mmCIF file of C-alpha atoms and ligand atoms in Angstrom:
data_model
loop_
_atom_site.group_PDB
_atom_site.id
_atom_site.type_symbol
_atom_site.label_atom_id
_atom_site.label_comp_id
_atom_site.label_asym_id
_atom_site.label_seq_id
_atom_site.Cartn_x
_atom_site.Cartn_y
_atom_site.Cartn_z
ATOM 1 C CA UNK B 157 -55.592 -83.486 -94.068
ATOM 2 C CA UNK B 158 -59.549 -83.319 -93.948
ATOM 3 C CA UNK B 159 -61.630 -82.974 -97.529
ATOM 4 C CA UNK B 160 -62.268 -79.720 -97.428
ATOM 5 C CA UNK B 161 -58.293 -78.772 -97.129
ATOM 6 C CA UNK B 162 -56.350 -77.795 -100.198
ATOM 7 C CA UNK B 163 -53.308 -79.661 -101.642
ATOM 8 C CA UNK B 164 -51.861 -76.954 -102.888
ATOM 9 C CA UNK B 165 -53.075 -73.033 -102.404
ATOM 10 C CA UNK B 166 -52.270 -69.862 -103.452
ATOM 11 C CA UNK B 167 -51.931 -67.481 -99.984
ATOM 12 C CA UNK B 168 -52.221 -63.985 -100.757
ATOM 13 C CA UNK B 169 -50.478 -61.408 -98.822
ATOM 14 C CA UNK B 170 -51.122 -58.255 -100.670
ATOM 15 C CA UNK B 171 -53.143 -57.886 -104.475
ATOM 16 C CA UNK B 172 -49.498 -58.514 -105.670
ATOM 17 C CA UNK B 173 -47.784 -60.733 -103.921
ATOM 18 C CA UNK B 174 -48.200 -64.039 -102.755
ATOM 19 C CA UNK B 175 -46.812 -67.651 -102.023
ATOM 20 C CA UNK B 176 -47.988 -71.062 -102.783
ATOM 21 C CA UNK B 177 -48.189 -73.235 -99.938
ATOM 22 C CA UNK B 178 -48.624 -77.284 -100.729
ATOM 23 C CA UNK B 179 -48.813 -80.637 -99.147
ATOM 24 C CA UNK B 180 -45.345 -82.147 -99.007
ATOM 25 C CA UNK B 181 -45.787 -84.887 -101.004
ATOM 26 C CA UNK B 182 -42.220 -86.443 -100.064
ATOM 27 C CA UNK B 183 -42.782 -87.471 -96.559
ATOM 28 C CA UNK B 184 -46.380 -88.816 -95.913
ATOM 29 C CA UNK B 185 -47.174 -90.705 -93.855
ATOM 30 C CA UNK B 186 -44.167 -90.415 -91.976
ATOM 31 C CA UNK B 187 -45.095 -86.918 -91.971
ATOM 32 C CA UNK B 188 -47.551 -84.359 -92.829
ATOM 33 C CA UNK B 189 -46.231 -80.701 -93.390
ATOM 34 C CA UNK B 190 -47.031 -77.962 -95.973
ATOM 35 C CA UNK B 191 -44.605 -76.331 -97.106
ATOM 36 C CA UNK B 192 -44.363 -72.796 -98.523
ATOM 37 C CA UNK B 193 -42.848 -72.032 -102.220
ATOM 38 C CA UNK B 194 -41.857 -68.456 -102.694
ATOM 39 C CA UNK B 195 -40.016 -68.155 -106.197
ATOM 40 C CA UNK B 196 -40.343 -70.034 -109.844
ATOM 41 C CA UNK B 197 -37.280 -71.864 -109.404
ATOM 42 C CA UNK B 198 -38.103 -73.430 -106.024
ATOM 43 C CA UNK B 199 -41.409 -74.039 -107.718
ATOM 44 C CA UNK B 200 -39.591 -76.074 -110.747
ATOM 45 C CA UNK B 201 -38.131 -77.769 -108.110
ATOM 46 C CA UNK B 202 -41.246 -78.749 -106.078
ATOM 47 C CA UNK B 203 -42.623 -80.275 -109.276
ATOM 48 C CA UNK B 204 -39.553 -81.594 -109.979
ATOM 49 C CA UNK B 205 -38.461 -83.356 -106.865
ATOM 50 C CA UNK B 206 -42.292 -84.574 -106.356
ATOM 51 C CA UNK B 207 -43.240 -82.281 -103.348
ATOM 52 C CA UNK B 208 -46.664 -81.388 -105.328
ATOM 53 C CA UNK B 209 -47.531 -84.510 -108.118
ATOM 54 C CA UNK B 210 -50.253 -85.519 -110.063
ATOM 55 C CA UNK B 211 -51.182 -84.251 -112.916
ATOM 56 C CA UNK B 212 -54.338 -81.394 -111.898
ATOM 57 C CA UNK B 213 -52.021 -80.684 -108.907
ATOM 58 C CA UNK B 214 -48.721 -80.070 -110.868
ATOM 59 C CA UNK B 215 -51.113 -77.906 -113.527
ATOM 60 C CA UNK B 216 -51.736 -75.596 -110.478
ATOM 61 C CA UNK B 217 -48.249 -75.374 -108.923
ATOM 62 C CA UNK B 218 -47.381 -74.145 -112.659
ATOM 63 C CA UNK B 219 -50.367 -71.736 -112.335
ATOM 64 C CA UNK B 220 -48.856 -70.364 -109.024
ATOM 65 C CA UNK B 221 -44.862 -70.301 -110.390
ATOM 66 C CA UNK B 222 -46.312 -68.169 -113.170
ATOM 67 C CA UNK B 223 -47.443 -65.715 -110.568
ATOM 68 C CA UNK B 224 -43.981 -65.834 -108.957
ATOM 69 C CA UNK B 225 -42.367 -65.420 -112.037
ATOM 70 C CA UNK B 226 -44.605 -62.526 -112.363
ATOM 71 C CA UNK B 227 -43.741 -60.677 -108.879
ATOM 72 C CA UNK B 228 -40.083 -61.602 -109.447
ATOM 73 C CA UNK B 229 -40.616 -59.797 -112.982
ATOM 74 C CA UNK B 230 -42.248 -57.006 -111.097
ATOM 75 C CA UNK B 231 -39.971 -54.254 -112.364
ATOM 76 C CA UNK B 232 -39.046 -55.123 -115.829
ATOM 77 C CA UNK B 233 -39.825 -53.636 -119.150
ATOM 78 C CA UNK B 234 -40.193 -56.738 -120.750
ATOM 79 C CA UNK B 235 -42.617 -57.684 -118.220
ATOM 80 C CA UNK B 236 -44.749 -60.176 -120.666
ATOM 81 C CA UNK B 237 -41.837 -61.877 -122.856
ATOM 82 C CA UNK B 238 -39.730 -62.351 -119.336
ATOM 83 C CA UNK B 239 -42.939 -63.982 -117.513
ATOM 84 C CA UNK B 240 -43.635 -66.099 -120.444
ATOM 85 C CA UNK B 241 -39.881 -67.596 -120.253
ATOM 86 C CA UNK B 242 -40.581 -68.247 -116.836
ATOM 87 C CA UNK B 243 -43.768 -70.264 -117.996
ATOM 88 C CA UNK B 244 -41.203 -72.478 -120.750
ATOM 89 C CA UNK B 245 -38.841 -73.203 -118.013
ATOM 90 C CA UNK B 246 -41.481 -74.460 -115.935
ATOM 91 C CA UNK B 247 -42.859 -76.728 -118.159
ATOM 92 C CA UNK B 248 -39.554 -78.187 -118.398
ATOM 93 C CA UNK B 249 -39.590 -79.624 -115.291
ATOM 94 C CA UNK B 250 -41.866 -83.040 -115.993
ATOM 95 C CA UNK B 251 -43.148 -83.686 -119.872
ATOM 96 C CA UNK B 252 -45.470 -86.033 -119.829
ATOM 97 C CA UNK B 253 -48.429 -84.339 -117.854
ATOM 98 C CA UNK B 254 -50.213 -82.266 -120.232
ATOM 99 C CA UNK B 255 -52.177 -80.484 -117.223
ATOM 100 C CA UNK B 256 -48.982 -78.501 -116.434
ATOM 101 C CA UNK B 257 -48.659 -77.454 -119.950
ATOM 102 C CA UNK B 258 -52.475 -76.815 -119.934
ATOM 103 C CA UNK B 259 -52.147 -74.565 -116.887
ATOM 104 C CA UNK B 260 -48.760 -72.375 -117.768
ATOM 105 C CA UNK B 261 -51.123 -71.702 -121.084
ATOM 106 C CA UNK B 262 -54.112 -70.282 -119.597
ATOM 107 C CA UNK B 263 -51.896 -68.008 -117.671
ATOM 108 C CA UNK B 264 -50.032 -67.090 -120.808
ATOM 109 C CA UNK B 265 -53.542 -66.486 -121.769
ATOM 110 C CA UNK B 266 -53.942 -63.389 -119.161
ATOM 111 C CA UNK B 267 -50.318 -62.250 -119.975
ATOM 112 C CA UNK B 268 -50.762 -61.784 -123.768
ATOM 113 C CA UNK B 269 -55.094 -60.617 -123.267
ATOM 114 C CA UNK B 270 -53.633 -57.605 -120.919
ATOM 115 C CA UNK B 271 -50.764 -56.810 -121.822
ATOM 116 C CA UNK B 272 -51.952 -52.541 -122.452
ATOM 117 C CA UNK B 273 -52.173 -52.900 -118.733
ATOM 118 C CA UNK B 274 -49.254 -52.383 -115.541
ATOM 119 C CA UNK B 275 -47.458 -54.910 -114.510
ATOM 120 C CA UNK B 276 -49.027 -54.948 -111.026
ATOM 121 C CA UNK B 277 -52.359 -55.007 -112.179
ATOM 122 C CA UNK B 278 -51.321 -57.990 -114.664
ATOM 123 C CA UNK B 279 -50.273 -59.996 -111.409
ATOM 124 C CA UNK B 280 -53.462 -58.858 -109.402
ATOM 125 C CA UNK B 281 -54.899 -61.306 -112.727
ATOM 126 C CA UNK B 282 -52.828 -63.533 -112.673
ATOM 127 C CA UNK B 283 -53.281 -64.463 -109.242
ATOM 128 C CA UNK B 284 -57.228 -64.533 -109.744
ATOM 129 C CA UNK B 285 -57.155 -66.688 -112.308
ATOM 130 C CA UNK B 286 -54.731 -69.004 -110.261
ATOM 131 C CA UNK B 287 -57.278 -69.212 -107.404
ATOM 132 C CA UNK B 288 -60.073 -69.384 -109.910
ATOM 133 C CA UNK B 289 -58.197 -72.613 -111.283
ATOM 134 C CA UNK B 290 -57.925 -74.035 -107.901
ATOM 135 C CA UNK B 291 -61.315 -73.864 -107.223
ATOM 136 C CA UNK B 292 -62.396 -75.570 -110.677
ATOM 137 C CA UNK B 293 -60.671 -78.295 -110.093
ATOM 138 C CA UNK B 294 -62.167 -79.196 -107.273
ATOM 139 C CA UNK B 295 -65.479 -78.399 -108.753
ATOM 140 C CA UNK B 296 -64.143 -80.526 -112.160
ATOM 141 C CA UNK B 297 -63.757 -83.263 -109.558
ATOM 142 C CA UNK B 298 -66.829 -83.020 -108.185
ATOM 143 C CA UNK B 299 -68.587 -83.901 -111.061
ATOM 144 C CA UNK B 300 -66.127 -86.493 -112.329
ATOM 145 C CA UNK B 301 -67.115 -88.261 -109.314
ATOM 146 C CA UNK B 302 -70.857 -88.214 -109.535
ATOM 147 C CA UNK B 303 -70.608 -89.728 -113.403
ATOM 148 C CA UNK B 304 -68.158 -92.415 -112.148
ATOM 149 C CA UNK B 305 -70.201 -93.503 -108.984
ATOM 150 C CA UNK B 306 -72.800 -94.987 -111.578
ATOM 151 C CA UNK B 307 -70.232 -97.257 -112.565
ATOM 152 C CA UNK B 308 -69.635 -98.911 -109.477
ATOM 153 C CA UNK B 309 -71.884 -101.658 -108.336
ATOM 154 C CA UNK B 310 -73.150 -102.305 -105.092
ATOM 155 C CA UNK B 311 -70.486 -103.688 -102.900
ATOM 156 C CA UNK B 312 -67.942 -103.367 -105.478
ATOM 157 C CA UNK B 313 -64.043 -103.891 -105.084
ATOM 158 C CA UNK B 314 -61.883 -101.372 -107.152
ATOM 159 C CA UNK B 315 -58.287 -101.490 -108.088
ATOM 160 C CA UNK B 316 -56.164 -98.707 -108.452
ATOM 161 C CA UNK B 317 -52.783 -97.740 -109.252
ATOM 162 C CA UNK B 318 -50.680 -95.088 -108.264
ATOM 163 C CA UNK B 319 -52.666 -91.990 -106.472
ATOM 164 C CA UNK B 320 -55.391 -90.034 -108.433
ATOM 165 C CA UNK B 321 -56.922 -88.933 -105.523
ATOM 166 C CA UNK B 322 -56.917 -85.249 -103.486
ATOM 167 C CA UNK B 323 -53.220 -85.318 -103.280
ATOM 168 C CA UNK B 324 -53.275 -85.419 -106.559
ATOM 169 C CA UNK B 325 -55.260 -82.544 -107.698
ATOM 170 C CA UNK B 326 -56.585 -79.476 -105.211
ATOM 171 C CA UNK B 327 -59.044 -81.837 -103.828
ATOM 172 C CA UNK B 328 -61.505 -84.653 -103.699
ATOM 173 C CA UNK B 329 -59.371 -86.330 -106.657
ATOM 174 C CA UNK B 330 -59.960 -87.851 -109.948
ATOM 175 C CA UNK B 331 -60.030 -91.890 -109.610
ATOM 176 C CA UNK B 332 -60.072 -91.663 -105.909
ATOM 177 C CA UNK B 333 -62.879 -88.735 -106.189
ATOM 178 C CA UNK B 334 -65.173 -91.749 -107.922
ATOM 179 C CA UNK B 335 -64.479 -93.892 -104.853
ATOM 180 C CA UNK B 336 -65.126 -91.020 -102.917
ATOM 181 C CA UNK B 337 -68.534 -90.347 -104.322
ATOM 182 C CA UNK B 338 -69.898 -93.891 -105.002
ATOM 183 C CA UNK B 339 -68.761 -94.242 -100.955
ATOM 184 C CA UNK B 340 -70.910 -92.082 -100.500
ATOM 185 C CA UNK B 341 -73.610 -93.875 -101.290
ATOM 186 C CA UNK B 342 -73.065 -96.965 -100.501
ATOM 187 C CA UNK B 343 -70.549 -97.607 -97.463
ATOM 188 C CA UNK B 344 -69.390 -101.244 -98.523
ATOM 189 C CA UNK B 345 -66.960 -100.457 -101.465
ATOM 190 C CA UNK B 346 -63.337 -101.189 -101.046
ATOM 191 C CA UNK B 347 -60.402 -100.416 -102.547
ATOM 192 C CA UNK B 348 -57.602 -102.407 -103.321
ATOM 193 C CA UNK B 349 -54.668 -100.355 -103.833
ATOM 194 C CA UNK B 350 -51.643 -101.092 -105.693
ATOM 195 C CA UNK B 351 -48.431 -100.106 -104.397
ATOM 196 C CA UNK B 352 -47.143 -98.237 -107.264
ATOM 197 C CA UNK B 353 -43.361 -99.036 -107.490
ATOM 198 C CA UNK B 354 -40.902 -96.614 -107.880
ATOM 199 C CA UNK B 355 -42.456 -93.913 -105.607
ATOM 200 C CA UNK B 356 -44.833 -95.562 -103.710
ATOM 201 C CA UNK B 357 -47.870 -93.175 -104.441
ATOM 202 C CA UNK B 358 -50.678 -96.173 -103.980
ATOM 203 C CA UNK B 359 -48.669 -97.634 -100.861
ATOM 204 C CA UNK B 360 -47.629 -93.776 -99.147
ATOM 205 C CA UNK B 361 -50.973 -91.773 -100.838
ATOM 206 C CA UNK B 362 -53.485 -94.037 -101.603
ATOM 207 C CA UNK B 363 -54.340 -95.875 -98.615
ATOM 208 C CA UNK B 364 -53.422 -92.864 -96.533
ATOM 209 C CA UNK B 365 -56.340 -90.695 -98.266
ATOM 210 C CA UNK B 366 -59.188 -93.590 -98.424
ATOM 211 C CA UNK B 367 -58.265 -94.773 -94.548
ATOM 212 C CA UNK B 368 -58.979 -91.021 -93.383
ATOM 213 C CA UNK B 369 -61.742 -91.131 -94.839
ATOM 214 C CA UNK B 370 -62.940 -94.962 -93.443
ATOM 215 C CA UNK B 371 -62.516 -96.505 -96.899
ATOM 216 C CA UNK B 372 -62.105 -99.769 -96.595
ATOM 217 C CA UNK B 373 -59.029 -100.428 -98.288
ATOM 218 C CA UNK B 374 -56.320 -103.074 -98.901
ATOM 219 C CA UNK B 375 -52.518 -102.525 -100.319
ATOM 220 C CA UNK B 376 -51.321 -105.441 -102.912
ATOM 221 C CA UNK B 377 -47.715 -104.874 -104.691
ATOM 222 C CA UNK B 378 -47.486 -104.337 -108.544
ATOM 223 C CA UNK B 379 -47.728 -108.222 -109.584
ATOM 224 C CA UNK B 380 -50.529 -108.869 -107.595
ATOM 225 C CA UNK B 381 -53.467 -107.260 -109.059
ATOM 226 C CA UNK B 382 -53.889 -110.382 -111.941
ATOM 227 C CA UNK B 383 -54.091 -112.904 -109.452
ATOM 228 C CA UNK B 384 -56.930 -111.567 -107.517
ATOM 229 C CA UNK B 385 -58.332 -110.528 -110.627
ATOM 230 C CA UNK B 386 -58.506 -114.178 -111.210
ATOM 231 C CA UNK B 387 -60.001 -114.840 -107.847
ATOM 232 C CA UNK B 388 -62.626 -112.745 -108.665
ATOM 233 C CA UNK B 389 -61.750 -110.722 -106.098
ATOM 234 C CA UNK B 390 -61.674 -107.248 -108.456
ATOM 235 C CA UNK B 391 -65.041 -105.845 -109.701
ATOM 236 C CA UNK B 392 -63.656 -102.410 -111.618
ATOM 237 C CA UNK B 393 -60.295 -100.810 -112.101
ATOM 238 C CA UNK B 394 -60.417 -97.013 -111.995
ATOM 239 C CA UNK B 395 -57.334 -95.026 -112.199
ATOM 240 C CA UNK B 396 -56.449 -91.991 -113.064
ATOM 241 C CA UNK B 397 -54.596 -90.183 -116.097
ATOM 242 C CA UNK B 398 -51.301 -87.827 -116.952
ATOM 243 C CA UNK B 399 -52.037 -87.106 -120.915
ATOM 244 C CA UNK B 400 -54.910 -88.847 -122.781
ATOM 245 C CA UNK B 401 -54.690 -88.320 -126.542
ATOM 246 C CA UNK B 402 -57.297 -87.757 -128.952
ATOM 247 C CA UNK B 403 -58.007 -91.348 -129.532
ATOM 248 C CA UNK B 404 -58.172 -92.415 -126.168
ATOM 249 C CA UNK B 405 -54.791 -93.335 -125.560
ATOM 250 C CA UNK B 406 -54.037 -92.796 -121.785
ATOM 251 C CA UNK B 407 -50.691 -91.770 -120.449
ATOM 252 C CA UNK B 408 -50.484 -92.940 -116.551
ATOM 253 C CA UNK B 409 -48.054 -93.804 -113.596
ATOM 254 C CA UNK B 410 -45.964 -96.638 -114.599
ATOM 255 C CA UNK B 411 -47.662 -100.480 -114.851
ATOM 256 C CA UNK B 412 -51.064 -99.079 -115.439
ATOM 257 C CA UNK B 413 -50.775 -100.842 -118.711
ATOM 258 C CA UNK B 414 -50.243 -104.110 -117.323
ATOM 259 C CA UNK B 415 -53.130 -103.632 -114.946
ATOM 260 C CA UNK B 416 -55.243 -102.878 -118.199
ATOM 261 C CA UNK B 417 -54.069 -105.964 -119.840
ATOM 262 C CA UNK B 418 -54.644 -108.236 -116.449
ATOM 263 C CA UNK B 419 -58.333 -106.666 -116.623
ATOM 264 C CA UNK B 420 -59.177 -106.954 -120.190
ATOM 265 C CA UNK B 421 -58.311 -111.118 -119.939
ATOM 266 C CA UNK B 422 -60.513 -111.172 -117.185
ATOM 267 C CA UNK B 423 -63.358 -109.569 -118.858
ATOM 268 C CA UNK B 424 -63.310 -106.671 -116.032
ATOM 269 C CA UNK B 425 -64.165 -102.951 -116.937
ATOM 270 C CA UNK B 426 -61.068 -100.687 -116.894
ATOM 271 C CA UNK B 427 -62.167 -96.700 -116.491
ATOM 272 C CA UNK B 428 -59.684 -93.744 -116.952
ATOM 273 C CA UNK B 429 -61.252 -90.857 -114.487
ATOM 274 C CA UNK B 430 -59.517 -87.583 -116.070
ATOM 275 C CA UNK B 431 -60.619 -83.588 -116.701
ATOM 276 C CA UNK B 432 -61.248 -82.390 -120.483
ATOM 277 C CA UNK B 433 -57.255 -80.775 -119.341
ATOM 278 C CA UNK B 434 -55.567 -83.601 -119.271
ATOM 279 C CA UNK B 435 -57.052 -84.767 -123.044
ATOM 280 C CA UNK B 436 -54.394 -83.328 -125.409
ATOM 281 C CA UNK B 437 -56.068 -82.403 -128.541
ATOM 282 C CA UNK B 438 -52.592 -81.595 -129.950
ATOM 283 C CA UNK B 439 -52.001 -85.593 -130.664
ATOM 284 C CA UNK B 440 -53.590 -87.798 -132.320
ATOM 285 C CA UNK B 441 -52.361 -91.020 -130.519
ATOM 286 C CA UNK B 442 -50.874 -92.351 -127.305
ATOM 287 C CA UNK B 443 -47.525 -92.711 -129.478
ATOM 288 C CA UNK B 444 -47.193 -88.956 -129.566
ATOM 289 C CA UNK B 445 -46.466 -89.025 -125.697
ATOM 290 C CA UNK B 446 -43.243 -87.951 -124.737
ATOM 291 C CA UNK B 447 -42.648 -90.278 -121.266
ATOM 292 C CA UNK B 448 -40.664 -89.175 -118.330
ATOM 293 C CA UNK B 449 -36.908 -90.990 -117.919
ATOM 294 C CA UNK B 450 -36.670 -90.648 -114.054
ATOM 295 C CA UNK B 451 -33.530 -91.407 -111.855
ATOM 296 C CA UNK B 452 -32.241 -94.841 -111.478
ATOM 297 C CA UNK B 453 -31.739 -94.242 -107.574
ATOM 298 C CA UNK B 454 -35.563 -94.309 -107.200
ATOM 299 C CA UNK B 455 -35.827 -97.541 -108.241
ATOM 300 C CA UNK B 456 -32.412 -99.181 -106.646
ATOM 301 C CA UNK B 457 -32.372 -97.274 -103.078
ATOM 302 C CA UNK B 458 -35.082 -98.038 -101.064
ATOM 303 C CA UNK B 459 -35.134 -97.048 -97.014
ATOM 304 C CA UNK B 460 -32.037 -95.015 -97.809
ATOM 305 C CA UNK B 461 -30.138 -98.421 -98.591
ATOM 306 C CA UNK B 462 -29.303 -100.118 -102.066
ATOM 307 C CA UNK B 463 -31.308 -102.554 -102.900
ATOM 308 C CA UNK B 464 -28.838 -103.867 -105.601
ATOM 309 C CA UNK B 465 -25.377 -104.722 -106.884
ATOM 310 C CA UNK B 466 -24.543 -101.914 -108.675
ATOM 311 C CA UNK B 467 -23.144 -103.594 -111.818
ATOM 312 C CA UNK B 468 -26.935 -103.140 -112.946
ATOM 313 C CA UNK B 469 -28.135 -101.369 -115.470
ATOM 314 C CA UNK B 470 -31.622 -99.837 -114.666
ATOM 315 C CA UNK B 471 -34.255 -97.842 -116.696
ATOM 316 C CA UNK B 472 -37.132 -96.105 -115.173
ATOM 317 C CA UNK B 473 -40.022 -94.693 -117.264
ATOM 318 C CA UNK B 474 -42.423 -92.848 -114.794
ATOM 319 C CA UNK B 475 -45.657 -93.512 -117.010
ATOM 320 C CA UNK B 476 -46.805 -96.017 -119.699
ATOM 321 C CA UNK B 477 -49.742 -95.415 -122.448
ATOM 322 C CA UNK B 478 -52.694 -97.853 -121.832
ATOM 323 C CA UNK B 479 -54.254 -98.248 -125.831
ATOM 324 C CA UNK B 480 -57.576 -96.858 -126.374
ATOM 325 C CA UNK B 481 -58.739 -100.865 -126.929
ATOM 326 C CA UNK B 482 -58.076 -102.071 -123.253
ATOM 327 C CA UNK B 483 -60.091 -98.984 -121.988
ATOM 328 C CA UNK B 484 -64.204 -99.509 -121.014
ATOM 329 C CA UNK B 485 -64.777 -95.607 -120.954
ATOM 330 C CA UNK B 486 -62.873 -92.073 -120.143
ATOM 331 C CA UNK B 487 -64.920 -90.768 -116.948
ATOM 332 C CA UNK B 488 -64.748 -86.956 -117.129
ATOM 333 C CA UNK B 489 -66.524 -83.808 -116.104
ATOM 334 C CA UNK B 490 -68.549 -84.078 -118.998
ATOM 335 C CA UNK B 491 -69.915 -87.699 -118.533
ATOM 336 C CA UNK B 492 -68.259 -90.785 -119.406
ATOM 337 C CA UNK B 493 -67.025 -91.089 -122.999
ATOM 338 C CA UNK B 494 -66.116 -94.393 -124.945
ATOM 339 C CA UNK B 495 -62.201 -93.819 -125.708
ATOM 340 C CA UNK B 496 -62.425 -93.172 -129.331
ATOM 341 C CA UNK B 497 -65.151 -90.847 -129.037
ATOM 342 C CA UNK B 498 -63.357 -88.925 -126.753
ATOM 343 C CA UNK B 499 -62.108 -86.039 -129.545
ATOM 344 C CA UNK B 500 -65.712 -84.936 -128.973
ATOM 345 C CA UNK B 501 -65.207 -83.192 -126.689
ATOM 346 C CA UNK B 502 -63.224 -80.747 -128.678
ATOM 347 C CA UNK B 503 -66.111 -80.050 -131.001
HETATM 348 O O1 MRU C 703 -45.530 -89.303 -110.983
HETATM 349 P P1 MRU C 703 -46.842 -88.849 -110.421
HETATM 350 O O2 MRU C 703 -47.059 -89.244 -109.009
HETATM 351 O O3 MRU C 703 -47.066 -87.373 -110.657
HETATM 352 O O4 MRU C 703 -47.919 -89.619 -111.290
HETATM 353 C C1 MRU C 703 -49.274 -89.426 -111.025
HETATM 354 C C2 MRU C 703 -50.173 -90.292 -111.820
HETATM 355 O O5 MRU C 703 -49.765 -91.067 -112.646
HETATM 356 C C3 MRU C 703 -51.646 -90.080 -111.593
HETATM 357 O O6 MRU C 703 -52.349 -91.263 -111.768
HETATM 358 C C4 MRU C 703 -52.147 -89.039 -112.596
HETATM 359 O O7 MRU C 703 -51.360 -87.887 -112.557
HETATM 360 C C5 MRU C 703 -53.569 -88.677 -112.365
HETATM 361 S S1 MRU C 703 -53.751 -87.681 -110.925
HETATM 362 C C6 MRU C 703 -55.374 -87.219 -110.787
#
């Protein structure tokens, strides 16, 4: 992976007809291989199974199985209606990011604007409007960093949880794409990097983007962040976000919450780095947020081996909300909003 590579891309073979090839999410850093997605349901299943994750990225794999949808729809006479089920079924596949929903809508957008036209040239669209998101995001990201670089100080230490960085999105990243941009500037950040239990995005992703890229950067588990916290060994948390609603409640992976509470006893600032897409101006508060149930084998297999009796009864939520109060600001493309002011963005 080097910055300027895509996570996830649409590769066109013809004006109508195309695949998505992605970053296998699954297997780094044992191993790095794309992999290439060629209808909607392998596509549900990609977003599904984790292949593509993070919230930008996910909202472009759903761009991209809209498109397959599309060319799978080629022939029919309900061309619009039959693409648009293929949108609802996709958006099925994890609830809590609102990017994906975002996405799967602004393609729904081109299906119902030009819908006079042929089916081909509705996919020859679709498919420009799925590379035009691509290259947004990155663009979205960008910017995102260059606001959130002012808010690191010289020398600073971050913490962050779970992976918001190029993985995440198309590239550069949303949390990590601060680090990225206040690096650089000034070459002596660090990161430390929580592992993120179930998946292992901060331990697998994190420190596998911000090494590449000379970062320094250090891996703690889940219940470590407080104590160095109290060492005074954290400057700034940044992490990243899955649905933010419009009072600044922040959907994100699993135990960002606690990392917000650790931070908020120790007086240090907490920033959400998110695009205007993942702000949900559908909901009012962070209550609203439907949360993912995941699997229980992701939290009691590890290494292909149980890691418990199995007379244990296990829950595991993929995201918590973070309230508006624990949050110092919502970094975004458009500068960096106080979380209740954050609905101003939507005029
Ligand atoms: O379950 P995941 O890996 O998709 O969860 C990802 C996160 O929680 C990220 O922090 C979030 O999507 C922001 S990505 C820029």
């Amino acid at each position: 992976m080097n910055s300027a590579e895509k996570t996830i891309e649409w590769i066109k073979t013809s004006s109508t007809d195309g695949f998505s090839r992605m970053i296998d999410q699954t297997i780094i850093p044992y191993e790095y291989k794309k992999v290439d997605i060629k209808s909607s349901e392998e596509m549900y299943d990609a977003i599904k199974t984790m292949i593509v994750r993070g919230a930008p990225a996910i909202g472009i794999a759903g761009a991209h199985g809209v498109v397959l949808g599309a060319i799978e729809n080629i022939n029919s006479a309900n061309f619009v209606e039959d693409v648009k089920k293929v949108a609802d079924y996709l958006n099925s596949s994890r609830p809590t990011a609102v990017n994906l929903n975002w996405a799967l809508k602004k393609q729904i957008e081109v299906l119902e604007n030009n819908k006079e036209k042929t089916n081909s040239e509705i996919i020859e669209l679709l498919v420009e409007n799925a590379i035009k998101l691509e290259d947004e995001d990155i663009q979205i990201n960008k910017k995102i960093g260059e606001y959130g670089s002012e808010i690191i100080p010289k020398g600073a230490t971050i913490l962050t949880h779970c992976n918001a960085g190029a993985l995440a999105t198309v590239g550069w990243g949303t949390a990590l794409g601060v680090v990225r941009s206040a690096f650089e500037k000034d070459k002596t950040i660090k990161v430390f990097a929580d592992e993120t239990r179930p998946r292992g995005q901060g331990a697998r992703l994190t420190t596998y983007e911000l090494t590449r890229d000379g970062i320094d950067t250090t891996l703690i588990t889940d219940g470590m962040g407080a104590y160095f916290m109290n060492k005074k060994m954290i400057d700034v948390v940044v992490v990243g976000a899955d649905r933010i609603a419009l009072n600044g409640d922040s959907a994100n992976k699993i135990g960002t919450y606690m990392v917000a509470i650790a931070a908020k006893y120790h007086n240090i600032p907490f920033y959400i780095a998110a695009p205007k897409s993942t702000i949900d101006p559908t909901i009012k508060t962070g209550d609203e947020i439907v949360i993912e149930l995941r699997n229980k084998e992701e939290v009691t297999i590890v290494n292909d081996k149980p890691i418990c009796t199995d007379k244990v009864n296990v829950i595991n939520p993929s995201f918590d909300v973070t309230p508006n109060e624990l949050i110092t600001g919502i970094i975004t493309e458009y500068g960096i909003f106080k979380p209740n002011e954050i609905y101003k963005l939507f005029g």
